Amino acid sequence: MVAAASVVVALGTAAGLLTALGDGDDGDDPRGTDRARPKVSATLLSPSAANPPSPSASPSASAPTARPTPSPGRTARRPGAAAVTTSLYRHPESQVLDWVRAHPADPRTAVIESRIASRPAAVWFTEYAPDTVTSRVRAVTAGAAAQGRVPVLVAYAIPDRDCGGASEGGAPDLDAYAGWIDAFAAGLGSGEVVVVLEPDSIAQTDCLDEAGRAARFAALARAGRVLKAANPKARVYYDAGHSAWNAPAEQAALLKQAGAASAASSDGIFSNVSNFHRTADEAAYDLRVLDALGGPPGLGAVIDTSRNGNGAPTGGEWCDPDGRSIGRAPTFQTGQARIDAYLWVKLPGESDGCKGAAGEFSPSYAYELASS
């Protein structure tokens, strides 16, 4: 991915449904017309023995290092279709929380803690570790269930991830990936959970030949079926890139091949992961993709709003660009039909590789985003 999904797992932290912050949706969007794809970043959780370890819009931005099942025939339901009484889960382990705890006297701590560390964010699983992924996923879903909250998990281990870019890695082949997905699904539990399935895996397939793309799409369709069969309350979303990448009809055609139009494998699409495009632009784009995709009427979209408060920079810059800001707070209450949630998939402050090592937390970058 031009900006590959960060190799770091963003840990989710839950407080209740949060009031949306202003995200700069008013005014014209000055972004350029190029389709540069930023690298993916997010807080990667690396599982410890008991907990998961402490990782796209254009392609997602660099990922950090991690720390710490509906039935196939059911009709997909949209989280935003009815009043939501549950709130998102904030995982108690993340790079930003580690930094806040270790620097109580730093003058930046109060701002970073209140505007970033207190928000629920996604937990990324980026390591190909089939023997431990079940327990790592279960640690997150069990923690969320104990609080009556909804965790957001990012599955990020598809072979040829990021087309060999900064977030390269993943399973050695598609057979191994199938086993990894089976193990991932085994940890989902029985409560509500949102799964962001493989950022950039559909929008960015330039490095694959026709047979390779077909095989990847088949693997993604299977992954969705496995996840939803394992937990009937799981909501699985597929990669739609972002509003400045592929045209809606083009992206919808790719999504359909990957199973995103089937209620047996999909609840809809996600966009703007690790990117900066404005919420209004993403919502308009996502609705056009959904219209072109077809499928059951319950399919919806989720948008990564973690760093899009000031919109995307001109010129397609994706690597820790200056002048950006955090966007709307994570919530299921978007107020817009078919837009199921605003999520923080990429944790603000985790570098794309320019203001720090890819996927690592940069307090100066976090403070810049939180105070802009």
Short mmCIF file of C-alpha atoms in Angstrom, two decimals:
data_model
loop_
_atom_site.label_atom_id
_atom_site.label_comp_id
_atom_site.label_asym_id
_atom_site.label_seq_id
_atom_site.Cartn_x
_atom_site.Cartn_y
_atom_site.Cartn_z
CA MET A 1 0.00 0.00 0.00
CA VAL A 2 1.31 3.35 -0.68
CA ALA A 3 0.57 3.71 2.88
CA ALA A 4 0.40 0.26 4.20
CA ALA A 5 -1.66 -0.63 7.19
CA SER A 6 0.59 0.03 10.07
CA VAL A 7 2.40 -2.87 11.45
CA VAL A 8 1.19 -1.84 14.81
CA VAL A 9 -2.00 -2.84 16.45
CA ALA A 10 -4.12 -0.02 17.67
CA LEU A 11 -5.46 -0.93 21.03
CA GLY A 12 -9.05 -0.16 21.66
CA THR A 13 -10.01 1.77 24.72
CA ALA A 14 -13.61 2.25 25.59
CA ALA A 15 -15.39 5.03 27.35
CA GLY A 16 -19.10 5.42 26.48
CA LEU A 17 -20.36 6.60 23.16
CA LEU A 18 -18.37 9.75 22.71
CA THR A 19 -19.58 13.09 21.52
CA ALA A 20 -18.19 13.80 18.05
CA LEU A 21 -15.39 16.32 17.84
CA GLY A 22 -15.42 18.83 15.00
CA ASP A 23 -13.64 17.34 12.03
CA GLY A 24 -13.36 20.26 9.67
CA ASP A 25 -16.05 19.01 7.32
CA ASP A 26 -17.08 22.56 6.49
CA GLY A 27 -15.44 24.27 3.57
CA ASP A 28 -13.77 23.03 0.45
CA ASP A 29 -11.42 20.11 0.47
CA PRO A 30 -8.14 21.27 -1.03
CA ARG A 31 -6.66 17.82 -1.55
CA GLY A 32 -4.98 17.06 -4.83
CA THR A 33 -6.35 14.76 -7.47
CA ASP A 34 -3.56 12.21 -7.35
CA ARG A 35 -4.24 8.82 -5.84
CA ALA A 36 -1.23 8.53 -3.58
CA ARG A 37 -1.83 5.88 -0.98
CA PRO A 38 -0.50 6.54 2.46
CA LYS A 39 1.03 3.85 4.53
CA VAL A 40 -0.98 2.25 7.22
CA SER A 41 -0.42 2.75 10.88
CA ALA A 42 -2.20 1.70 13.96
CA THR A 43 -1.31 0.51 17.37
CA LEU A 44 -0.27 -3.05 17.02
CA LEU A 45 -0.94 -5.21 19.94
CA SER A 46 1.65 -7.80 20.45
CA PRO A 47 0.30 -10.49 22.60
CA SER A 48 1.96 -11.23 25.84
CA ALA A 49 1.27 -14.50 27.48
CA ALA A 50 -2.12 -13.43 28.70
CA ASN A 51 -2.87 -10.38 26.59
CA PRO A 52 -2.41 -9.52 22.95
CA PRO A 53 0.95 -7.91 22.21
CA SER A 54 1.72 -4.29 22.58
CA PRO A 55 -0.12 -1.43 11.74
CA SER A 56 -5.11 2.98 4.44
CA ALA A 57 -7.09 4.93 2.86
CA SER A 58 -4.69 5.12 0.01
CA PRO A 59 -2.91 2.25 1.36
CA SER A 60 -2.90 2.36 5.05
CA ALA A 61 -0.04 3.90 6.91
CA SER A 62 2.70 2.06 8.72
CA ALA A 63 1.72 -0.27 11.47
CA PRO A 64 3.35 -0.46 14.88
CA THR A 65 4.26 -3.56 16.76
CA ALA A 66 1.52 -5.15 18.77
CA ARG A 67 1.46 -5.51 22.47
CA PRO A 68 0.25 -6.86 25.36
CA THR A 69 -18.65 -15.96 15.41
CA PRO A 70 -24.17 -14.22 11.79
CA SER A 71 -24.85 -17.61 10.33
CA PRO A 72 -24.17 -17.76 6.62
CA GLY A 73 -27.81 -17.46 5.70
CA ARG A 74 -28.82 -14.64 7.99
CA THR A 75 -29.74 -11.17 6.81
CA ALA A 76 -26.98 -8.72 7.60
CA ARG A 77 -27.95 -6.13 10.16
CA ARG A 78 -26.56 -2.64 10.32
CA PRO A 79 -25.24 -1.40 13.63
CA GLY A 80 -26.62 2.03 12.88
CA ALA A 81 -30.05 0.79 11.85
CA ALA A 82 -31.46 0.93 15.36
CA ALA A 83 -30.70 2.81 18.53
CA VAL A 84 -27.35 1.59 19.80
CA THR A 85 -27.14 0.99 23.51
CA THR A 86 -23.63 -0.42 23.57
CA SER A 87 -20.44 1.60 23.42
CA LEU A 88 -17.01 0.97 21.97
CA TYR A 89 -14.28 -0.72 23.99
CA ARG A 90 -11.03 0.94 24.98
CA HIS A 91 -8.37 -1.71 25.40
CA PRO A 92 -6.25 -1.06 28.52
CA GLU A 93 -2.96 -1.62 26.71
CA SER A 94 -1.57 0.62 23.98
CA GLN A 95 1.51 2.62 23.14
CA VAL A 96 -0.21 5.90 23.98
CA LEU A 97 -1.40 4.63 27.36
CA ASP A 98 2.08 3.33 28.13
CA TRP A 99 3.52 6.74 27.33
CA VAL A 100 0.93 8.62 29.41
CA ARG A 101 1.54 6.37 32.42
CA ALA A 102 5.29 6.77 32.13
CA HIS A 103 5.24 10.58 31.70
CA PRO A 104 2.80 12.07 34.23
CA ALA A 105 4.78 15.31 34.50
CA ASP A 106 5.27 15.94 30.78
CA PRO A 107 3.48 19.18 29.77
CA ARG A 108 1.92 17.35 26.81
CA THR A 109 0.44 14.52 28.85
CA ALA A 110 -2.90 16.11 29.79
CA VAL A 111 -3.77 16.91 26.18
CA ILE A 112 -2.65 13.53 24.83
CA GLU A 113 -4.46 11.68 27.60
CA SER A 114 -7.76 13.53 27.29
CA ARG A 115 -7.95 13.75 23.50
CA ILE A 116 -6.29 10.48 22.38
CA ALA A 117 -5.63 7.98 25.17
CA SER A 118 -9.18 8.22 26.53
CA ARG A 119 -10.76 7.23 23.21
CA PRO A 120 -11.63 3.72 22.06
CA ALA A 121 -9.34 2.57 19.25
CA ALA A 122 -8.94 -0.57 17.19
CA VAL A 123 -6.70 -3.44 18.21
CA TRP A 124 -4.55 -4.69 15.36
CA PHE A 125 -3.40 -8.30 14.88
CA THR A 126 -0.54 -8.21 12.41
CA GLU A 127 1.76 -11.05 13.38
CA TYR A 128 1.50 -14.43 11.72
CA ALA A 129 1.36 -16.38 14.97
CA PRO A 130 -1.39 -19.00 14.55
CA ASP A 131 -0.55 -20.71 17.84
CA THR A 132 -1.25 -17.60 19.91
CA VAL A 133 -3.72 -15.52 17.92
CA THR A 134 -6.79 -17.23 19.41
CA SER A 135 -5.79 -16.40 22.97
CA ARG A 136 -4.81 -12.86 22.00
CA VAL A 137 -8.12 -12.20 20.29
CA ARG A 138 -10.01 -13.81 23.18
CA ALA A 139 -8.22 -11.56 25.69
CA VAL A 140 -9.59 -8.50 23.90
CA THR A 141 -13.12 -9.79 23.26
CA ALA A 142 -13.45 -11.15 26.80
CA GLY A 143 -12.30 -7.84 28.25
CA ALA A 144 -14.87 -6.00 26.15
CA ALA A 145 -17.66 -8.44 27.03
CA ALA A 146 -16.94 -7.99 30.74
CA GLN A 147 -17.64 -4.28 30.32
CA GLY A 148 -20.59 -4.72 27.97
CA ARG A 149 -18.73 -2.89 25.21
CA VAL A 150 -17.89 -3.55 21.57
CA PRO A 151 -14.25 -4.10 20.57
CA VAL A 152 -12.86 -3.23 17.13
CA LEU A 153 -10.32 -5.74 15.82
CA VAL A 154 -8.17 -5.40 12.71
CA ALA A 155 -7.16 -8.64 10.98
CA TYR A 156 -3.97 -7.82 9.06
CA ALA A 157 -2.05 -10.88 7.93
CA ILE A 158 -2.94 -11.43 4.26
CA PRO A 159 0.03 -12.68 2.18
CA ASP A 160 1.82 -10.00 0.09
CA ARG A 161 0.52 -7.40 2.51
CA ASP A 162 1.25 -3.83 1.40
CA CYS A 163 2.71 -5.15 -1.87
CA GLY A 164 6.13 -5.30 -0.23
CA GLY A 165 5.96 -1.77 1.16
CA ALA A 166 6.69 -0.51 4.68
CA SER A 167 4.05 -2.78 6.21
CA GLU A 168 5.01 -5.90 4.28
CA GLY A 169 4.56 -9.23 5.99
CA GLY A 170 1.64 -11.49 6.76
CA ALA A 171 1.11 -15.21 6.39
CA PRO A 172 3.51 -17.12 4.13
CA ASP A 173 0.75 -18.25 1.75
CA LEU A 174 -3.03 -18.37 1.44
CA ASP A 175 -3.34 -21.85 2.95
CA ALA A 176 -1.49 -20.62 6.02
CA TYR A 177 -3.68 -17.52 6.04
CA ALA A 178 -6.81 -19.68 6.09
CA GLY A 179 -5.51 -21.42 9.20
CA TRP A 180 -4.67 -18.08 10.81
CA ILE A 181 -8.19 -16.78 10.14
CA ASP A 182 -9.67 -19.94 11.63
CA ALA A 183 -7.61 -19.37 14.77
CA PHE A 184 -8.51 -15.65 14.84
CA ALA A 185 -12.21 -16.49 14.56
CA ALA A 186 -11.97 -18.98 17.42
CA GLY A 187 -11.22 -16.09 19.81
CA LEU A 188 -14.19 -13.89 18.84
CA GLY A 189 -16.46 -15.14 21.59
CA SER A 190 -20.22 -14.60 21.42
CA GLY A 191 -20.59 -10.87 22.03
CA GLU A 192 -20.74 -8.00 19.57
CA VAL A 193 -17.46 -7.29 17.82
CA VAL A 194 -16.42 -5.25 14.78
CA VAL A 195 -13.77 -6.77 12.49
CA VAL A 196 -11.93 -4.54 10.01
CA LEU A 197 -10.76 -7.18 7.56
CA GLU A 198 -7.38 -6.58 5.94
CA PRO A 199 -6.83 -2.87 5.20
CA ASP A 200 -5.68 -2.21 1.61
CA SER A 201 -6.19 -5.83 0.62
CA ILE A 202 -8.78 -4.99 -2.05
CA ALA A 203 -7.99 -1.43 -3.09
CA GLN A 204 -4.34 -2.25 -3.46
CA THR A 205 -3.82 -5.32 -5.59
CA ASP A 206 -1.45 -3.78 -8.13
CA CYS A 207 1.34 -6.17 -7.21
CA LEU A 208 -0.75 -9.26 -7.97
CA ASP A 209 -1.43 -10.83 -11.34
CA GLU A 210 -4.95 -11.85 -12.35
CA ALA A 211 -4.67 -15.30 -10.77
CA GLY A 212 -3.18 -13.83 -7.61
CA ARG A 213 -6.02 -11.32 -7.28
CA ALA A 214 -8.64 -14.03 -7.77
CA ALA A 215 -6.99 -16.19 -5.12
CA ARG A 216 -6.80 -13.28 -2.67
CA PHE A 217 -10.44 -12.38 -3.19
CA ALA A 218 -11.47 -15.99 -2.63
CA ALA A 219 -9.44 -16.04 0.60
CA LEU A 220 -11.11 -12.83 1.79
CA ALA A 221 -14.59 -14.14 1.00
CA ARG A 222 -13.81 -17.28 2.96
CA ALA A 223 -12.40 -15.22 5.84
CA GLY A 224 -15.64 -13.26 6.15
CA ARG A 225 -17.71 -16.45 6.17
CA VAL A 226 -15.51 -18.02 8.83
CA LEU A 227 -15.61 -14.95 11.07
CA LYS A 228 -19.38 -14.62 10.87
CA ALA A 229 -19.99 -18.34 11.34
CA ALA A 230 -17.79 -18.29 14.45
CA ASN A 231 -19.76 -15.45 16.04
CA PRO A 232 -23.23 -14.52 14.75
CA LYS A 233 -22.84 -11.07 16.31
CA ALA A 234 -19.61 -10.26 14.51
CA ARG A 235 -19.77 -7.34 12.06
CA VAL A 236 -17.23 -7.79 9.28
CA TYR A 237 -16.23 -4.88 7.03
CA TYR A 238 -14.24 -5.02 3.78
CA ASP A 239 -11.64 -2.65 2.30
CA ALA A 240 -13.02 0.19 0.18
CA GLY A 241 -9.78 2.20 0.10
CA HIS A 242 -10.72 5.88 0.32
CA SER A 243 -12.43 8.65 -1.60
CA ALA A 244 -9.32 9.68 -3.59
CA TRP A 245 -8.31 6.17 -4.64
CA ASN A 246 -10.41 3.97 -6.92
CA ALA A 247 -13.67 5.16 -8.50
CA PRO A 248 -16.76 3.85 -6.63
CA ALA A 249 -17.88 1.49 -9.39
CA GLU A 250 -14.35 0.12 -9.80
CA GLN A 251 -13.96 -0.46 -6.07
CA ALA A 252 -17.42 -2.04 -5.83
CA ALA A 253 -16.54 -4.51 -8.59
CA LEU A 254 -13.45 -5.59 -6.66
CA LEU A 255 -15.36 -5.79 -3.38
CA LYS A 256 -18.01 -8.01 -4.96
CA GLN A 257 -15.33 -10.49 -6.04
CA ALA A 258 -14.09 -10.60 -2.44
CA GLY A 259 -17.50 -11.47 -0.98
CA ALA A 260 -18.40 -8.04 0.37
CA ALA A 261 -21.88 -8.12 -1.18
CA SER A 262 -22.86 -11.34 0.60
CA ALA A 263 -24.63 -11.40 3.97
CA ALA A 264 -22.83 -14.68 4.66
CA SER A 265 -19.47 -12.90 4.82
CA SER A 266 -20.00 -9.15 5.10
CA ASP A 267 -21.70 -6.32 6.94
CA GLY A 268 -20.33 -3.76 4.50
CA ILE A 269 -17.20 -1.71 3.89
CA PHE A 270 -14.61 0.47 5.62
CA SER A 271 -12.72 3.46 4.26
CA ASN A 272 -9.99 5.98 5.09
CA VAL A 273 -7.96 3.63 7.30
CA SER A 274 -4.78 5.45 8.31
CA ASN A 275 -5.69 8.27 5.97
CA PHE A 276 -6.81 11.87 6.25
CA HIS A 277 -9.79 12.43 3.95
CA ARG A 278 -12.72 14.35 5.35
CA THR A 279 -15.63 12.51 6.89
CA ALA A 280 -18.18 14.09 4.55
CA ASP A 281 -16.15 13.04 1.49
CA GLU A 282 -15.76 9.50 2.80
CA ALA A 283 -19.45 9.15 3.63
CA ALA A 284 -20.47 10.33 0.16
CA TYR A 285 -17.94 7.98 -1.44
CA ASP A 286 -18.94 5.01 0.71
CA LEU A 287 -22.62 5.42 -0.14
CA ARG A 288 -21.75 5.41 -3.84
CA VAL A 289 -19.67 2.25 -3.39
CA LEU A 290 -22.51 0.57 -1.49
CA ASP A 291 -25.00 1.53 -4.20
CA ALA A 292 -22.74 0.05 -6.87
CA LEU A 293 -22.01 -3.02 -4.73
CA GLY A 294 -25.63 -4.06 -4.30
CA GLY A 295 -26.18 -6.92 -1.90
CA PRO A 296 -28.61 -6.98 1.03
CA PRO A 297 -30.04 -3.63 2.17
CA GLY A 298 -28.39 -4.00 5.58
CA LEU A 299 -24.85 -3.42 4.31
CA GLY A 300 -23.27 -0.26 5.72
CA ALA A 301 -19.92 1.51 6.06
CA VAL A 302 -17.51 2.52 8.81
CA ILE A 303 -15.04 5.38 8.46
CA ASP A 304 -11.65 5.90 10.11
CA THR A 305 -11.86 9.43 11.53
CA SER A 306 -8.77 9.27 13.73
CA ARG A 307 -6.66 11.83 11.84
CA ASN A 308 -8.98 13.54 9.35
CA GLY A 309 -9.93 16.65 11.32
CA ASN A 310 -8.25 19.01 8.85
CA GLY A 311 -8.74 16.86 5.77
CA ALA A 312 -6.03 15.44 3.53
CA PRO A 313 -2.98 17.53 2.59
CA THR A 314 -2.55 18.67 -0.98
CA GLY A 315 -0.19 16.70 -3.16
CA GLY A 316 -1.16 13.29 -1.80
CA GLU A 317 1.31 13.33 1.12
CA TRP A 318 0.53 10.43 3.43
CA CYS A 319 3.55 10.03 5.71
CA ASP A 320 2.94 11.97 8.94
CA PRO A 321 1.98 15.14 7.04
CA ASP A 322 2.06 18.43 8.95
CA GLY A 323 -1.07 20.35 9.80
CA ARG A 324 -3.35 17.37 10.42
CA SER A 325 -5.70 16.95 13.38
CA ILE A 326 -7.72 14.27 15.09
CA GLY A 327 -11.24 13.91 13.73
CA ARG A 328 -14.63 12.90 15.04
CA ALA A 329 -14.61 10.76 18.16
CA PRO A 330 -15.37 7.05 17.74
CA THR A 331 -19.10 6.30 17.92
CA PHE A 332 -21.91 4.23 16.45
CA GLN A 333 -24.15 7.30 16.50
CA THR A 334 -23.31 8.89 13.16
CA GLY A 335 -26.74 10.31 12.42
CA GLN A 336 -26.47 9.13 8.81
CA ALA A 337 -28.19 6.14 7.26
CA ARG A 338 -25.83 3.34 6.18
CA ILE A 339 -22.84 4.96 7.88
CA ASP A 340 -22.61 2.53 10.77
CA ALA A 341 -19.78 4.05 12.77
CA TYR A 342 -16.89 6.46 12.99
CA LEU A 343 -13.91 4.50 14.28
CA TRP A 344 -10.32 5.22 15.25
CA VAL A 345 -8.62 2.44 13.35
CA LYS A 346 -5.21 4.12 13.17
CA LEU A 347 -4.21 5.39 16.60
CA PRO A 348 -3.27 9.09 16.43
CA GLY A 349 0.38 9.57 17.29
CA GLU A 350 1.61 6.31 15.84
CA SER A 351 3.98 7.29 13.08
CA ASP A 352 3.73 6.36 9.42
CA GLY A 353 7.52 6.31 9.36
CA CYS A 354 8.50 9.97 8.97
CA LYS A 355 8.10 11.50 12.43
CA GLY A 356 9.30 8.30 14.05
CA ALA A 357 9.80 4.66 13.21
CA ALA A 358 6.83 3.21 11.35
CA GLY A 359 4.18 2.11 13.82
CA GLU A 360 5.87 3.59 16.87
CA PHE A 361 4.22 6.16 19.10
CA SER A 362 5.57 9.68 18.78
CA PRO A 363 4.45 12.00 21.62
CA SER A 364 5.35 15.10 19.63
CA TYR A 365 3.24 13.93 16.67
CA ALA A 366 0.38 12.94 18.98
CA TYR A 367 0.47 16.35 20.66
CA GLU A 368 0.48 18.08 17.28
CA LEU A 369 -2.60 16.14 16.17
CA ALA A 370 -4.42 16.59 19.48
CA SER A 371 -3.79 20.32 19.80
CA SER A 372 -4.38 21.38 16.17
#
